[in-house]
mmCIF file of C-alpha atoms in Angstrom:
data_model
loop_
_atom_site.group_PDB
_atom_site.id
_atom_site.type_symbol
_atom_site.label_atom_id
_atom_site.label_comp_id
_atom_site.label_asym_id
_atom_site.label_seq_id
_atom_site.Cartn_x
_atom_site.Cartn_y
_atom_site.Cartn_z
ATOM 1 C CA MET A 1 -0.637 -2.755 6.170
ATOM 2 C CA GLN A 2 2.119 -0.774 4.534
ATOM 3 C CA GLN A 3 3.475 -2.283 1.343
ATOM 4 C CA GLU A 4 6.981 -1.249 2.332
ATOM 5 C CA VAL A 5 6.858 -3.474 5.415
ATOM 6 C CA VAL A 6 6.206 -6.525 3.237
ATOM 7 C CA LEU A 7 8.917 -5.439 0.797
ATOM 8 C CA ALA A 8 11.409 -5.048 3.627
ATOM 9 C CA LEU A 9 10.611 -8.511 4.948
ATOM 10 C CA LEU A 10 11.222 -9.917 1.464
ATOM 11 C CA ALA A 11 14.600 -8.143 1.353
ATOM 12 C CA LYS A 12 16.008 -10.794 3.660
ATOM 13 C CA GLU A 13 15.021 -13.678 1.397
ATOM 14 C CA PRO A 14 12.298 -14.789 -1.012
ATOM 15 C CA SER A 15 9.353 -16.129 0.961
ATOM 16 C CA HIS A 16 5.871 -17.585 0.827
ATOM 17 C CA GLY A 17 2.985 -15.420 2.012
ATOM 18 C CA TYR A 18 2.438 -17.549 5.109
ATOM 19 C CA GLN A 19 6.114 -17.082 6.068
ATOM 20 C CA LEU A 20 5.766 -13.310 5.776
ATOM 21 C CA ARG A 21 2.660 -13.356 7.946
ATOM 22 C CA ALA A 22 4.475 -15.433 10.575
ATOM 23 C CA ARG A 23 7.397 -12.966 10.620
ATOM 24 C CA LEU A 24 4.993 -10.047 10.995
ATOM 25 C CA ARG A 25 3.232 -11.762 13.890
ATOM 26 C CA GLN A 26 6.560 -12.545 15.537
ATOM 27 C CA ALA A 27 7.775 -8.962 15.180
ATOM 28 C CA LEU A 28 4.496 -7.398 16.357
ATOM 29 C CA GLY A 29 3.570 -9.827 19.123
ATOM 30 C CA PRO A 30 0.008 -9.288 20.368
ATOM 31 C CA VAL A 31 -0.441 -6.310 18.019
ATOM 32 C CA GLY A 32 -0.071 -8.721 15.092
ATOM 33 C CA GLU A 33 -2.742 -11.105 16.353
ATOM 34 C CA ALA A 34 -5.524 -8.946 14.902
ATOM 35 C CA MET A 35 -3.965 -9.022 11.451
ATOM 36 C CA ASN A 36 -6.189 -10.596 8.810
ATOM 37 C CA ALA A 37 -4.460 -13.554 7.163
ATOM 38 C CA GLY A 38 -5.552 -12.375 3.719
ATOM 39 C CA GLN A 39 -4.021 -8.931 4.145
ATOM 40 C CA VAL A 40 -0.538 -10.151 3.308
ATOM 41 C CA TYR A 41 -1.748 -11.734 0.076
ATOM 42 C CA VAL A 42 -3.644 -8.607 -0.964
ATOM 43 C CA VAL A 43 -0.471 -6.556 -0.468
ATOM 44 C CA LEU A 44 1.634 -9.126 -2.331
ATOM 45 C CA THR A 45 -0.764 -9.022 -5.294
ATOM 46 C CA ARG A 46 -0.546 -5.217 -5.394
ATOM 47 C CA LEU A 47 3.241 -5.343 -5.199
ATOM 48 C CA GLU A 48 3.395 -7.868 -8.029
ATOM 49 C CA LYS A 49 1.132 -5.708 -10.225
ATOM 50 C CA ALA A 50 3.357 -2.705 -9.454
ATOM 51 C CA GLY A 51 6.454 -4.627 -10.553
ATOM 52 C CA LEU A 52 8.043 -4.575 -7.093
ATOM 53 C CA VAL A 53 7.943 -8.364 -6.549
ATOM 54 C CA THR A 54 8.009 -11.431 -8.744
ATOM 55 C CA THR A 55 6.552 -14.843 -8.061
ATOM 56 C CA GLU A 56 7.725 -18.339 -8.715
ATOM 57 C CA THR A 57 5.490 -21.376 -8.442
ATOM 58 C CA PRO A 58 7.453 -24.596 -7.973
ATOM 59 C CA SER A 59 6.656 -27.540 -10.201
ATOM 60 C CA PRO A 60 5.128 -30.544 -8.402
ATOM 61 C CA SER A 61 8.346 -32.513 -8.804
ATOM 62 C CA THR A 62 10.587 -29.916 -7.131
ATOM 63 C CA THR A 63 9.224 -30.374 -3.641
ATOM 64 C CA LYS A 64 6.986 -32.884 -1.931
ATOM 65 C CA ARG A 65 6.476 -30.880 1.263
ATOM 66 C CA GLU A 66 5.001 -27.790 -0.442
ATOM 67 C CA PRO A 67 1.759 -27.714 -2.435
ATOM 68 C CA ALA A 68 2.421 -27.110 -6.128
ATOM 69 C CA ASP A 69 0.413 -23.892 -6.132
ATOM 70 C CA ARG A 70 2.353 -22.213 -3.306
ATOM 71 C CA LYS A 71 4.097 -19.120 -4.668
ATOM 72 C CA THR A 72 7.453 -17.805 -3.581
ATOM 73 C CA TYR A 73 7.716 -14.005 -3.671
ATOM 74 C CA ALA A 74 10.969 -12.155 -4.302
ATOM 75 C CA LEU A 75 11.952 -8.506 -4.734
ATOM 76 C CA THR A 76 12.631 -7.036 -8.146
ATOM 77 C CA PRO A 77 15.345 -4.378 -8.481
ATOM 78 C CA GLN A 78 12.559 -1.773 -8.263
ATOM 79 C CA GLY A 79 11.358 -3.403 -5.029
ATOM 80 C CA GLN A 80 14.872 -3.272 -3.606
ATOM 81 C CA GLN A 81 15.072 0.422 -4.494
ATOM 82 C CA ARG A 82 11.718 1.112 -2.794
ATOM 83 C CA VAL A 83 12.930 -0.611 0.407
ATOM 84 C CA ALA A 84 16.099 1.500 0.403
ATOM 85 C CA GLU A 85 14.023 4.676 0.007
ATOM 86 C CA TRP A 86 11.591 3.630 2.740
ATOM 87 C CA LEU A 87 14.372 3.007 5.238
ATOM 88 C CA THR A 88 15.509 6.617 4.937
ATOM 89 C CA GLU A 89 12.038 8.191 5.187
ATOM 90 C CA VAL A 90 11.096 10.146 8.298
ATOM 91 C CA SER A 91 7.496 9.277 9.167
ATOM 92 C CA TRP A 92 6.740 11.843 11.845
ATOM 93 C CA PRO A 93 4.570 13.841 12.782
ATOM 94 C CA LYS A 94 2.096 10.979 12.345
ATOM 95 C CA PRO A 95 4.199 7.979 13.207
ATOM 96 C CA ASP A 96 2.801 4.530 12.895
ATOM 97 C CA LEU A 97 4.759 2.991 15.745
ATOM 98 C CA ALA A 98 4.181 -0.561 14.511
ATOM 99 C CA GLU A 99 5.477 0.394 11.062
ATOM 100 C CA PHE A 100 8.539 2.088 12.541
ATOM 101 C CA HIS A 101 9.177 -0.977 14.729
ATOM 102 C CA LEU A 102 8.895 -3.248 11.688
ATOM 103 C CA LYS A 103 11.275 -0.968 9.800
ATOM 104 C CA LEU A 104 13.882 -1.553 12.514
ATOM 105 C CA VAL A 105 13.250 -5.315 12.630
ATOM 106 C CA ALA A 106 13.355 -5.709 8.838
ATOM 107 C CA ALA A 107 16.438 -3.528 8.452
ATOM 108 C CA ALA A 108 18.309 -5.597 11.017
ATOM 109 C CA ALA A 109 17.088 -8.992 9.780
ATOM 110 C CA ALA A 110 18.038 -8.351 6.163
ATOM 111 C CA GLY A 111 21.171 -6.359 6.964
ATOM 112 C CA LEU A 112 19.780 -3.435 4.956
ATOM 113 C CA ALA A 113 20.551 -0.693 7.451
ATOM 114 C CA ASP A 114 21.669 -0.191 11.025
ATOM 115 C CA PRO A 115 18.580 0.135 13.252
ATOM 116 C CA LEU A 116 20.483 2.580 15.466
ATOM 117 C CA GLY A 117 21.127 4.786 12.439
ATOM 118 C CA ILE A 118 17.408 4.766 11.607
ATOM 119 C CA VAL A 119 16.573 5.682 15.210
ATOM 120 C CA ASP A 120 19.134 8.479 15.136
ATOM 121 C CA THR A 121 17.694 9.919 11.916
ATOM 122 C CA GLN A 122 14.209 9.903 13.437
ATOM 123 C CA ARG A 123 15.516 11.510 16.626
ATOM 124 C CA ARG A 124 17.207 14.361 14.754
ATOM 125 C CA GLU A 125 13.993 15.093 12.868
ATOM 126 C CA LEU A 126 11.906 15.001 16.058
ATOM 127 C CA LEU A 127 14.315 17.320 17.846
ATOM 128 C CA ARG A 128 14.105 19.776 14.956
ATOM 129 C CA ARG A 129 10.310 19.696 15.043
ATOM 130 C CA LEU A 130 10.288 19.988 18.834
ATOM 131 C CA ARG A 131 12.424 23.136 18.694
ATOM 132 C CA GLU A 132 10.066 24.648 16.106
ATOM 133 C CA ALA A 133 6.980 23.812 18.163
ATOM 134 C CA GLN A 134 8.531 25.183 21.366
ATOM 135 C CA ARG A 135 9.461 28.451 19.644
ATOM 136 C CA ALA A 136 5.959 28.790 18.220
ATOM 137 C CA ALA A 137 4.380 27.999 21.614
ATOM 138 C CA MET A 138 6.503 30.635 23.345
ATOM 139 C CA ALA A 139 5.376 33.229 20.799
ATOM 140 C CA GLU A 140 1.693 32.601 21.581
ATOM 141 C CA PRO A 141 -0.120 34.650 24.231
ATOM 142 C CA ASP A 142 -1.104 32.842 27.429
ATOM 143 C CA GLY A 143 -4.421 31.063 27.163
ATOM 144 C CA SER A 144 -4.638 31.116 23.364
ATOM 145 C CA ASP A 145 -6.206 28.227 21.483
ATOM 146 C CA ALA A 146 -3.119 27.872 19.307
ATOM 147 C CA GLY A 147 -0.941 27.791 22.436
ATOM 148 C CA LEU A 148 -2.910 24.821 23.759
ATOM 149 C CA LEU A 149 -2.514 22.966 20.448
ATOM 150 C CA LEU A 150 1.203 23.721 20.365
ATOM 151 C CA GLU A 151 1.564 22.450 23.934
ATOM 152 C CA GLY A 152 -0.041 19.181 22.805
ATOM 153 C CA ILE A 153 2.362 18.947 19.888
ATOM 154 C CA VAL A 154 5.341 19.544 22.191
ATOM 155 C CA LEU A 155 4.142 16.869 24.635
ATOM 156 C CA ARG A 156 3.594 14.355 21.817
ATOM 157 C CA LEU A 157 7.045 14.997 20.388
ATOM 158 C CA GLN A 158 8.624 14.593 23.835
ATOM 159 C CA ALA A 159 6.833 11.272 24.326
ATOM 160 C CA ASP A 160 7.968 10.107 20.878
ATOM 161 C CA LEU A 161 11.552 11.043 21.756
ATOM 162 C CA ARG A 162 11.348 8.982 24.957
ATOM 163 C CA TRP A 163 10.128 6.007 22.922
ATOM 164 C CA LEU A 164 13.057 6.439 20.525
ATOM 165 C CA GLU A 165 15.389 6.364 23.530
ATOM 166 C CA ALA A 166 13.829 3.028 24.508
ATOM 167 C CA CYS A 167 14.347 1.777 20.931
ATOM 168 C CA GLU A 168 17.978 2.842 21.072
ATOM 169 C CA ARG A 169 18.537 1.040 24.382
ATOM 170 C CA SER A 170 16.927 -2.117 23.040
ATOM 171 C CA TRP A 171 18.913 -2.192 19.803
ATOM 172 C CA THR A 172 22.156 -1.318 21.605
ATOM 173 C CA THR A 173 21.565 -4.265 23.944
ATOM 174 C CA ARG A 174 20.823 -6.557 20.998
ATOM 175 C CA ARG A 175 24.022 -5.458 19.297
ATOM 176 C CA SER A 176 26.168 -6.067 22.383
ATOM 177 C CA THR A 177 24.728 -9.547 23.007
ATOM 178 C CA SER A 178 25.150 -10.757 19.410
#
C-alpha cells in the first residue's frame, strides 16, 4: 500500500487506523477486500517514524466509547506537503489504477484538489507519451521486434486514455449531482 494514499486519507481529518481501513475498503470495493488489516498500521508506523503523521492517545476519561489505547493519527505539516506533491505526480507508464483511483477519491473527500484537474493532468501526459510511441513505431521497419513492443505500448496507452475518459465522466456526473 502506498504511504501517500494513507496520508491523503488523513488530509480530510485525523482518524483511527480502523477508520482509514474502512475508507480504503469503501473506495476500493471488492479490490479492497484482500487488504490485510495490519497493513494500514504498518504504514502508519512508518509515516510516524518519518515525521509525516503524529499520534494522540486519548486519556481514559475523555471518551467511554473508545478504548484508551486507540490512537488518532493526524498529518504534520511535512505530511501535508507530501500529499500536495503526490497529487501533482504523474504515475504513468506503470500506473497503479487503484492508487490513481484513491488519489481522486482522497482529493475530492478532503477538498485538496479537483479530481477532474488530476485526470486532465494525467491525460495530457499520456497523450504526450502516446505521440512519442506512435512516432517511434512508425520509424521502425515492418516486422521488427521493437515495432511489436512499441505497438503494445501504444495499445496500452490508448486503453489507459479510455479509462481516464471514464474517470472524467464519473467525476463530472458526481459534480453535477452534488
